[in-house]
Coordinates of C-alpha atoms in Angstrom, one line a residue:
Chain A
X4 CA 47.2 -38.0 28.1
X5 CA 47.5 -37.5 24.5
X6 CA 45.5 -34.7 22.7
X7 CA 43.5 -37.4 21.1
X8 CA 42.5 -38.9 24.2
X9 CA 41.6 -35.6 25.8
X10 CA 39.6 -34.9 22.7
X11 CA 37.6 -38.1 22.7
X12 CA 37.1 -38.0 26.4
X13 CA 35.6 -34.5 26.6
X14 CA 31.9 -34.9 26.5
X15 CA 31.4 -31.2 26.7
X16 CA 30.6 -29.5 23.4
X17 CA 32.8 -26.3 22.8
X18 CA 29.8 -24.7 21.3
X19 CA 26.3 -25.4 21.8
X20 CA 23.6 -23.8 19.6
X21 CA 19.9 -24.0 20.2
X22 CA 17.1 -22.7 18.2
X23 CA 19.0 -19.8 16.6
X24 CA 16.6 -17.5 14.6
X25 CA 17.5 -14.3 12.6
X26 CA 14.9 -12.4 10.7
X27 CA 15.1 -9.4 8.4
X28 CA 11.6 -8.0 8.8
X29 CA 9.3 -10.6 7.2
X30 CA 12.2 -12.4 5.7
X31 CA 13.9 -15.3 7.4
X32 CA 17.7 -15.2 7.7
X33 CA 18.1 -18.5 9.5
X34 CA 15.5 -20.3 11.4
X35 CA 15.5 -22.8 14.4
X36 CA 19.1 -23.9 14.0
X37 CA 20.7 -26.3 16.8
X38 CA 23.8 -28.2 16.9
X39 CA 26.7 -29.0 19.1
X40 CA 30.4 -28.5 18.1
X41 CA 32.9 -30.6 20.1
X42 CA 36.7 -29.7 20.3
X43 CA 38.5 -30.8 17.3
X44 CA 35.5 -31.0 15.2
X45 CA 35.0 -29.3 11.7
X46 CA 31.5 -28.6 10.8
X47 CA 30.8 -27.7 7.3
X48 CA 27.6 -25.7 6.4
X49 CA 26.6 -25.8 2.7
X50 CA 23.8 -24.4 0.7
X51 CA 23.4 -22.0 -2.2
X52 CA 23.3 -18.2 -2.1
X53 CA 20.5 -17.0 0.1
X54 CA 20.3 -20.3 2.1
X55 CA 21.0 -18.5 5.3
X56 CA 24.4 -20.1 5.8
X57 CA 26.3 -16.6 6.1
X58 CA 23.7 -15.2 8.3
X59 CA 24.0 -18.1 10.7
X60 CA 27.8 -17.7 10.8
X61 CA 27.7 -14.1 11.4
X62 CA 25.3 -14.6 14.3
X63 CA 27.4 -17.3 15.7
X64 CA 30.5 -15.2 15.5
X65 CA 28.7 -12.2 17.1
X66 CA 28.5 -9.9 14.1
X67 CA 24.9 -10.1 14.2
X68 CA 22.4 -10.4 17.1
X69 CA 20.1 -13.3 16.6
X70 CA 16.5 -12.7 17.4
X71 CA 16.0 -16.1 19.3
X72 CA 18.0 -18.8 20.5
X73 CA 21.0 -19.6 22.7
X74 CA 24.7 -19.9 22.0
X75 CA 26.9 -21.3 24.6
X76 CA 30.8 -21.2 24.2
X77 CA 32.7 -23.4 26.7
X78 CA 29.7 -23.4 29.0
X79 CA 29.3 -19.5 28.8
X80 CA 26.2 -17.8 27.5
X81 CA 27.7 -15.8 24.6
X82 CA 24.5 -13.7 24.1
X83 CA 24.5 -12.6 27.6
X84 CA 28.2 -11.5 27.6
X85 CA 29.1 -7.8 27.6
X86 CA 30.4 -6.3 24.5
X87 CA 34.0 -6.2 26.1
X88 CA 33.9 -9.9 27.0
X89 CA 32.7 -10.8 23.5
X90 CA 35.4 -8.8 21.9
X91 CA 38.1 -10.4 24.0
X92 CA 36.8 -13.8 23.1
X93 CA 37.0 -12.9 19.4
X94 CA 40.6 -11.7 19.8
X95 CA 41.7 -14.6 21.8
X96 CA 39.6 -17.8 21.6
X97 CA 38.0 -17.2 18.3
X98 CA 39.1 -16.4 14.7
X99 CA 37.0 -15.3 11.8
X100 CA 38.3 -15.7 8.4
X101 CA 36.2 -13.5 5.9
X102 CA 35.4 -14.3 2.4
X103 CA 36.8 -11.0 1.3
X104 CA 40.2 -10.6 2.8
X105 CA 39.9 -6.9 2.7
X106 CA 37.3 -7.3 5.5
X107 CA 39.7 -9.2 7.7
X108 CA 42.9 -7.1 7.0
X109 CA 44.2 -3.7 7.7
X110 CA 45.2 -2.7 4.2
X111 CA 47.4 0.1 5.2
X112 CA 49.6 -2.0 7.6
X113 CA 52.4 -4.3 6.4
X114 CA 51.9 -7.9 6.1
X115 CA 54.1 -8.7 9.2
X116 CA 52.2 -5.9 10.9
X117 CA 48.9 -7.6 10.1
X118 CA 50.0 -10.7 11.8
X119 CA 51.9 -9.1 14.5
X120 CA 49.0 -7.0 15.6
X121 CA 46.9 -9.9 16.6
X122 CA 49.8 -11.2 18.8
X123 CA 50.2 -7.7 20.3
X124 CA 46.3 -7.8 21.0
X125 CA 46.9 -10.7 23.2
X126 CA 49.8 -9.3 25.1
X127 CA 52.9 -10.1 23.0
X128 CA 55.5 -7.3 23.3
X129 CA 58.9 -8.5 22.3
X130 CA 59.6 -7.2 18.8
X131 CA 61.8 -9.9 17.6
X132 CA 59.5 -12.6 18.8
X133 CA 56.6 -11.1 17.2
X134 CA 58.4 -10.5 13.8
X135 CA 59.9 -14.2 14.0
X136 CA 56.4 -15.7 14.6
X137 CA 54.9 -13.4 11.8
X138 CA 57.6 -14.6 9.5
X139 CA 56.9 -18.1 10.3
X140 CA 53.2 -17.8 9.7
X141 CA 53.8 -16.1 6.4
X142 CA 55.8 -19.0 5.4
X143 CA 53.4 -21.5 6.4
X144 CA 50.7 -19.7 4.2
X145 CA 53.4 -19.6 1.4
X146 CA 54.1 -16.0 1.4
X147 CA 57.8 -15.1 0.6
X148 CA 59.8 -13.7 3.6
X149 CA 60.9 -10.8 1.6
X150 CA 57.3 -9.6 1.3
X151 CA 56.9 -9.1 5.2
X152 CA 57.2 -5.4 5.0
X153 CA 54.8 -5.0 2.0
X154 CA 51.3 -3.8 2.5
X155 CA 48.4 -6.2 1.6
X156 CA 47.3 -3.7 -1.1
X157 CA 50.1 -4.6 -3.0
X158 CA 49.2 -8.4 -2.9
X159 CA 47.1 -10.5 -5.2
X160 CA 43.7 -11.5 -3.9
X161 CA 45.0 -15.0 -3.2
X162 CA 48.0 -13.7 -1.2
X163 CA 45.6 -11.5 0.8
X164 CA 43.4 -14.3 1.7
X165 CA 46.5 -16.4 2.8
X166 CA 47.7 -13.4 4.8
X167 CA 44.2 -13.2 6.4
X168 CA 44.5 -16.8 7.6
X169 CA 47.9 -16.2 9.1
X170 CA 46.7 -13.2 10.9
X171 CA 43.7 -15.3 12.4
X172 CA 45.7 -18.4 13.4
X173 CA 48.8 -16.8 14.8
X174 CA 47.4 -16.6 18.2
X175 CA 46.3 -20.2 18.4
X176 CA 42.5 -19.9 18.5
X177 CA 40.2 -22.7 19.7
X178 CA 37.3 -21.9 17.5
X179 CA 37.7 -20.7 13.9
X180 CA 34.8 -19.4 11.9
X181 CA 35.3 -19.5 8.0
X182 CA 33.3 -17.8 5.2
X183 CA 34.0 -19.2 1.9
X184 CA 37.7 -19.2 2.8
X185 CA 39.1 -21.0 -0.2
X186 CA 36.9 -19.1 -2.8
X187 CA 39.4 -16.7 -4.0
X188 CA 42.4 -18.8 -4.0
X189 CA 44.5 -20.5 -6.8
X190 CA 43.7 -24.3 -6.8
X191 CA 47.2 -25.3 -5.7
X192 CA 47.1 -22.8 -2.7
X193 CA 43.7 -24.0 -1.8
X194 CA 45.1 -27.5 -1.5
X195 CA 48.0 -26.4 0.5
X196 CA 45.6 -24.5 2.8
X197 CA 43.2 -27.6 3.2
X198 CA 46.3 -29.5 4.2
X199 CA 47.5 -26.8 6.6
X200 CA 44.0 -26.6 8.2
X201 CA 43.7 -30.4 8.4
X202 CA 47.0 -30.4 10.2
X203 CA 46.0 -27.6 12.7
X204 CA 42.8 -29.1 13.5
X205 CA 44.6 -32.4 14.2
X206 CA 47.5 -31.0 16.1
X207 CA 45.9 -28.1 18.1
X208 CA 42.4 -29.8 18.5
X209 CA 41.0 -26.7 16.7
X210 CA 37.3 -26.5 16.2
X211 CA 36.1 -25.0 12.7
X212 CA 32.8 -23.9 11.4
X213 CA 33.2 -23.6 7.6
X214 CA 30.5 -22.0 5.2
X215 CA 31.2 -22.8 1.6
X216 CA 29.2 -23.9 -1.5
X217 CA 32.2 -26.1 -2.4
X218 CA 31.3 -29.7 -1.8
X219 CA 34.7 -30.9 -2.6
X220 CA 36.2 -28.6 0.2
X221 CA 33.9 -29.8 2.9
X222 CA 34.5 -33.5 1.8
X223 CA 38.2 -33.1 2.5
X224 CA 38.0 -30.9 5.6
X225 CA 34.7 -31.2 7.3
X226 CA 33.7 -34.2 9.8
X227 CA 30.1 -33.2 9.9
X228 CA 28.0 -31.4 7.3
X229 CA 24.8 -29.3 7.7
X230 CA 22.8 -28.6 4.6
X231 CA 20.8 -25.3 4.6
X232 CA 17.9 -24.1 2.4
X233 CA 15.7 -21.1 2.9
X234 CA 17.2 -20.3 6.3
X235 CA 16.5 -23.8 7.6
X236 CA 18.8 -27.0 8.2
X237 CA 17.4 -29.6 5.9
X238 CA 19.7 -32.3 6.6
X239 CA 22.9 -32.9 8.9
X240 CA 25.2 -35.7 9.5
X241 CA 28.6 -37.2 8.7
X242 CA 30.1 -35.4 5.8
X243 CA 30.7 -38.5 3.6
X244 CA 27.2 -39.9 4.5
X245 CA 25.4 -36.8 3.6
X246 CA 27.3 -36.5 0.3
X247 CA 27.1 -40.2 -0.6
X248 CA 23.7 -41.1 0.6
X249 CA 21.7 -37.7 0.9
X250 CA 18.2 -38.2 2.2
X251 CA 16.7 -34.9 1.5
X252 CA 15.5 -33.8 -2.0
X253 CA 17.4 -30.6 -1.9
X254 CA 20.6 -32.4 -0.9
X255 CA 20.2 -35.0 -3.5
X256 CA 19.6 -32.2 -6.0
X257 CA 22.8 -30.2 -4.7
X258 CA 25.0 -33.4 -4.9
X259 CA 23.8 -34.6 -8.3
X260 CA 24.3 -31.0 -9.7
X261 CA 28.2 -31.1 -9.0
X262 CA 30.4 -32.9 -11.6
X263 CA 32.4 -34.9 -9.1
X264 CA 33.0 -34.4 -5.4
Chain B
X23 CA 33.3 -57.9 16.6
X24 CA 30.8 -57.1 13.6
X25 CA 27.2 -58.4 14.2
X26 CA 24.7 -57.5 11.6
X27 CA 21.0 -58.3 12.3
X28 CA 17.9 -57.8 10.1
X29 CA 19.6 -54.9 8.3
X30 CA 17.8 -53.2 5.5
X31 CA 18.3 -50.4 3.1
X32 CA 16.5 -48.4 0.4
X33 CA 17.2 -45.4 -1.6
X34 CA 14.5 -42.8 -2.2
X35 CA 15.2 -40.7 -5.4
X36 CA 13.3 -37.6 -4.6
X37 CA 14.3 -36.0 -7.8
X38 CA 12.9 -38.9 -9.9
X39 CA 9.3 -38.8 -8.6
X40 CA 10.1 -39.9 -5.2
X41 CA 10.8 -43.6 -6.3
X42 CA 11.7 -45.8 -3.5
X43 CA 14.2 -48.5 -4.4
X44 CA 14.6 -51.3 -1.8
X45 CA 18.0 -52.7 -2.2
X46 CA 18.4 -54.8 0.9
X47 CA 16.3 -56.6 3.5
X48 CA 17.0 -59.0 6.4
X49 CA 20.9 -58.9 6.0
X50 CA 22.5 -60.8 8.8
X51 CA 26.1 -61.8 9.5
X52 CA 28.9 -61.9 12.0
X53 CA 32.6 -61.5 11.9
X54 CA 34.5 -62.5 14.9
X55 CA 38.0 -61.5 16.1
X56 CA 40.7 -63.0 14.0
X57 CA 38.2 -63.9 11.3
X58 CA 37.9 -63.0 7.7
X59 CA 34.4 -63.1 6.0
X60 CA 34.1 -62.7 2.3
X61 CA 31.1 -61.2 0.7
X62 CA 30.0 -62.7 -2.7
X63 CA 27.3 -62.2 -5.1
X64 CA 27.2 -60.8 -8.6
X65 CA 27.9 -57.1 -9.5
X66 CA 24.9 -55.0 -8.2
X67 CA 24.0 -57.5 -5.6
X68 CA 24.8 -55.2 -2.7
X69 CA 28.3 -56.0 -1.7
X70 CA 29.7 -52.6 -1.7
X71 CA 26.4 -51.2 -0.2
X72 CA 26.6 -53.4 2.8
X73 CA 30.5 -52.4 3.4
X74 CA 29.5 -48.8 3.1
X75 CA 26.6 -49.3 5.7
X76 CA 28.9 -50.9 8.2
X77 CA 31.3 -47.9 7.6
X78 CA 28.4 -45.5 8.3
X79 CA 28.8 -44.0 4.9
X80 CA 25.2 -45.1 3.8
X81 CA 22.3 -44.9 6.3
X82 CA 20.6 -48.0 7.4
X83 CA 17.0 -48.1 7.0
X84 CA 16.4 -50.5 9.8
X85 CA 18.1 -53.3 11.8
X86 CA 21.2 -53.5 13.9
X87 CA 24.7 -52.9 12.8
X88 CA 27.1 -53.5 15.7
X89 CA 30.8 -52.8 15.3
X90 CA 32.2 -53.5 18.9
X91 CA 29.6 -52.1 21.3
X92 CA 28.4 -49.3 18.8
X93 CA 25.3 -49.7 16.7
X94 CA 26.3 -47.8 13.6
X95 CA 22.7 -47.8 12.3
X96 CA 21.7 -45.4 15.1
X97 CA 24.8 -43.8 16.2
X98 CA 25.6 -40.1 16.3
X99 CA 28.2 -38.7 13.8
X100 CA 30.6 -37.9 16.6
X101 CA 30.5 -41.6 17.6
X102 CA 31.1 -42.9 14.0
X103 CA 34.0 -40.4 13.7
X104 CA 35.6 -41.9 16.9
X105 CA 34.8 -45.5 15.7
X106 CA 36.6 -44.9 12.4
X107 CA 39.6 -43.3 14.1
X108 CA 40.1 -46.0 16.6
X109 CA 38.4 -49.3 15.6
X110 CA 37.1 -49.6 12.2
X111 CA 39.5 -49.2 9.2
X112 CA 38.4 -49.1 5.5
X113 CA 40.3 -49.8 2.3
X114 CA 38.2 -48.5 -0.5
X115 CA 38.9 -48.9 -4.1
X116 CA 39.6 -45.2 -4.5
X117 CA 42.1 -43.1 -2.8
X118 CA 40.8 -39.6 -1.8
X119 CA 43.3 -37.1 -0.4
X120 CA 44.1 -33.5 -0.1
X121 CA 46.2 -32.8 -3.3
X122 CA 49.9 -31.9 -2.8
X123 CA 50.2 -33.8 0.6
X124 CA 53.2 -36.2 0.4
X125 CA 52.6 -39.9 0.2
X126 CA 54.4 -40.7 3.4
X127 CA 52.0 -38.2 5.4
X128 CA 49.0 -39.6 3.6
X129 CA 49.9 -43.1 4.9
X130 CA 50.9 -41.8 8.4
X131 CA 47.8 -39.7 8.9
X132 CA 45.6 -42.3 10.6
X133 CA 48.3 -42.7 13.2
X134 CA 48.8 -38.9 13.7
X135 CA 45.1 -38.6 14.0
X136 CA 45.3 -41.0 17.1
X137 CA 48.1 -38.9 18.6
X138 CA 51.0 -41.3 17.7
X139 CA 54.3 -39.2 17.7
X140 CA 55.2 -38.0 14.3
X141 CA 58.4 -40.0 14.1
X142 CA 56.8 -43.3 15.0
X143 CA 53.9 -42.7 12.6
X144 CA 56.4 -42.0 9.7
X145 CA 58.5 -44.9 10.5
X146 CA 55.5 -47.3 10.4
X147 CA 54.3 -45.6 7.1
X148 CA 57.7 -46.0 5.6
X149 CA 57.9 -49.6 6.4
X150 CA 54.5 -50.2 4.7
X151 CA 55.3 -48.2 1.7
X152 CA 58.8 -50.2 1.5
X153 CA 56.9 -53.5 1.8
X154 CA 54.4 -52.5 -0.9
X155 CA 57.2 -51.6 -3.2
X156 CA 56.5 -47.9 -3.4
X157 CA 59.9 -46.5 -4.3
X158 CA 61.3 -44.1 -1.7
X159 CA 61.8 -41.4 -4.2
X160 CA 58.0 -41.0 -4.6
X161 CA 57.2 -40.7 -0.8
X162 CA 57.6 -36.9 -0.8
X163 CA 55.3 -36.6 -3.8
X164 CA 51.3 -36.5 -3.6
X165 CA 49.9 -39.9 -4.6
X166 CA 47.4 -38.0 -6.8
X167 CA 50.0 -38.2 -9.6
X168 CA 50.7 -41.8 -9.2
X169 CA 49.5 -44.7 -11.4
X170 CA 46.3 -46.6 -10.6
X171 CA 48.2 -49.4 -9.1
X172 CA 50.4 -47.3 -7.0
X173 CA 47.6 -45.2 -5.7
X174 CA 45.9 -48.5 -4.7
X175 CA 49.1 -49.7 -2.8
X176 CA 49.2 -46.3 -1.0
X177 CA 45.6 -46.7 0.0
X178 CA 46.3 -50.2 1.5
X179 CA 49.4 -48.9 3.3
X180 CA 47.2 -46.2 4.9
X181 CA 44.5 -48.7 5.7
X182 CA 46.9 -50.8 7.5
X183 CA 49.0 -48.2 9.2
X184 CA 46.9 -48.4 12.4
X185 CA 46.2 -51.9 13.9
X186 CA 42.4 -51.5 13.7
X187 CA 40.4 -54.2 15.5
X188 CA 38.0 -54.3 12.5
X189 CA 38.8 -53.9 8.7
X190 CA 36.6 -53.4 5.7
X191 CA 38.5 -54.3 2.5
X192 CA 36.9 -53.6 -0.9
X193 CA 38.9 -55.5 -3.8
X194 CA 42.4 -55.1 -2.1
X195 CA 44.1 -57.2 -4.5
X196 CA 42.4 -56.0 -7.8
X197 CA 45.0 -55.0 -10.5
X198 CA 48.1 -55.8 -8.4
X199 CA 51.1 -57.7 -9.8
X200 CA 51.8 -61.1 -8.3
X201 CA 54.5 -59.7 -6.0
X202 CA 52.3 -56.9 -4.5
X203 CA 49.2 -59.1 -4.3
X204 CA 51.4 -61.6 -2.1
X205 CA 52.3 -58.6 0.2
X206 CA 48.7 -57.5 0.7
X207 CA 47.6 -61.2 1.3
X208 CA 50.3 -61.5 3.9
X209 CA 49.2 -58.1 5.6
X210 CA 45.6 -59.6 5.7
X211 CA 46.9 -62.8 7.3
X212 CA 49.0 -60.7 9.9
X213 CA 45.9 -58.7 10.8
X214 CA 43.9 -61.8 11.4
X215 CA 46.6 -63.4 13.4
X216 CA 46.6 -60.4 15.7
X217 CA 42.9 -60.7 16.0
X218 CA 41.4 -58.3 13.5
X219 CA 37.8 -59.1 12.2
X220 CA 37.9 -58.5 8.4
X221 CA 35.0 -58.2 6.2
X222 CA 36.2 -58.2 2.6
X223 CA 35.1 -58.2 -1.1
X224 CA 37.5 -60.2 -3.1
X225 CA 36.9 -60.9 -6.9
X226 CA 40.3 -62.7 -6.9
X227 CA 39.1 -66.3 -6.3
X228 CA 42.5 -67.6 -5.2
X229 CA 42.9 -64.7 -2.8
X230 CA 39.4 -65.3 -1.5
X231 CA 40.1 -68.9 -0.9
X232 CA 43.4 -68.2 1.0
X233 CA 42.3 -65.5 3.4
X234 CA 38.5 -65.9 4.0
X235 CA 37.3 -68.3 6.6
X236 CA 33.7 -68.1 5.5
X237 CA 31.7 -66.6 2.5
X238 CA 28.3 -64.8 2.7
X239 CA 26.3 -64.5 -0.3
X240 CA 24.6 -61.1 -0.3
X241 CA 22.1 -62.2 -3.0
X242 CA 20.2 -63.7 0.0
X243 CA 19.7 -60.2 1.2
X244 CA 18.0 -59.0 -1.9
X245 CA 14.4 -57.7 -1.1
X246 CA 12.0 -60.4 -2.4
X247 CA 9.5 -57.9 -3.9
X248 CA 12.3 -56.4 -6.0
X249 CA 13.7 -59.7 -7.2

C-alpha cells in the first residue's frame, strides 16, 4: 500500500480537539475551539495579533494548560497524560518550531550539536551517524557544511531559524507545531523552506499546525485554514476557498487588506 | 461524472453594508465520461464562478454539485482535498507555485502527491514538457521567471500529468501559438478518448468547435431579479 493510500484510507484523525478554552482572568485567550487534524494534513491558523492563535497553539503543544476542552492525540487523551509521557511525546512524535529561534535552540551548543542532541534524546548513540545526519539536515536547510561546529549565537537570525527547523525535523516527527516560522527569514530562504516543508508533508505524511499572519504562506502550505478573531474561530474551510470566497466579515476584511495573496 | 442541479451562488459583501449579490440561480448541467462541455456567455456571466464552484474554490449557496459520487456543495474540506488529488483536475489561467521549485518538480507534483514513484512522475512530467515545447534547459528553473505563455504551458502540463477522470479547463489555449495550441487540443482529445469528463471555457471558437460536444450558455443561470 502506498503512503497516499494509507493516508486517504485512515479515517482516524491524528489530533482531535474539542471545546478548547483558555482564559487569562477575565480575558479570553481562546474559546471553544474544535477541529480534527488527519495524517498528512496541514492546518493554517490565521488572525491578527491578539486573536488567540498563539495561545491556542501553546495549549495544543502542551506549553499551557487549557481551562476547558479535550485534546486527543492518536486516540490518547493528552491532558490526562503524566508530565513524563507528554515530554516523551514532544521529543519523539511532536516538534515545535518557535517564532524566535532562540526559544528553540541551545545557544551555547554547536549547530551540529543542536541537531544531534534531539537524535540522542531518542536513543541515537553512534557519533558518526549522528554527525552525518546532522550535516545532512544542515544542508537541507541551506547551512554550509563548514558551519557545523559554530554556535548559533554566531548565526544570523535567518540561519538560526533554519537551524531550529533542522533540529525539529531530524527525528521525523508526525505532528509539527509552527508559530510564525517564516517570519524572520529572507524571502528566498522562506521559499526554500516552504518547498522543503511541502516535500516532507508529502513524503512522510507529516501533519502540521502552522500559526501565521502571512496569508501567502498559508495559501502555499496549508490544506485547511482556520481564521481567529478575539479568541474564537470565526471561519474555517479549505484554504483557497476561505481566501477566495471568505464568508465572515472579518475574513473578508483580512483578505481584502492584503495586496495580493 | 459531473452533475449540477439547481445550483445557486451569491456573494455577501460584509464590508460594503452587507450587500448580497446573487450571481447564479438554477444552474444545471451534466458532463458524462469522455465528453467535453463548453461554457459560454459573455464576460462576467459566471463561467469562471461556476468552474470555481465545481472545484470547491467558491462555496455554493444551494443545490447539488456532484463530481463522481461526492456532492462538492456539502462536502468536508478533507473530502474535497482527496477529490482534487485523485479525481478532479483544474487548469486555471494562472500558475501558482512555491518560488524556486524547478519546473520539472512543479509538473510532477500531482503525481508525487498520489504516491507515484519519483522517477516515473518525472518521466511523465518530462514527456509533457517536451510535448509542450518547454526547452529542457528550463526544466531545472522555477517557472515563476518564465514568460506568460511558458507559464501557461507549464500549468497545462501539470494539469495533464495525472489522468484525472474529470477536468476543468479555463481558457487552456489562450495566448498560445499555433503549434502549442495544437498540442493542447490533442491533449484534450486524448483525455476524452480515455474517458475523462471535461468542463471548459474556450474563447477560441475554432478550438471550442473542435473539442466540445455540447455548449451550455451560463447566461441562463443569471438570477432573474438581478437581470
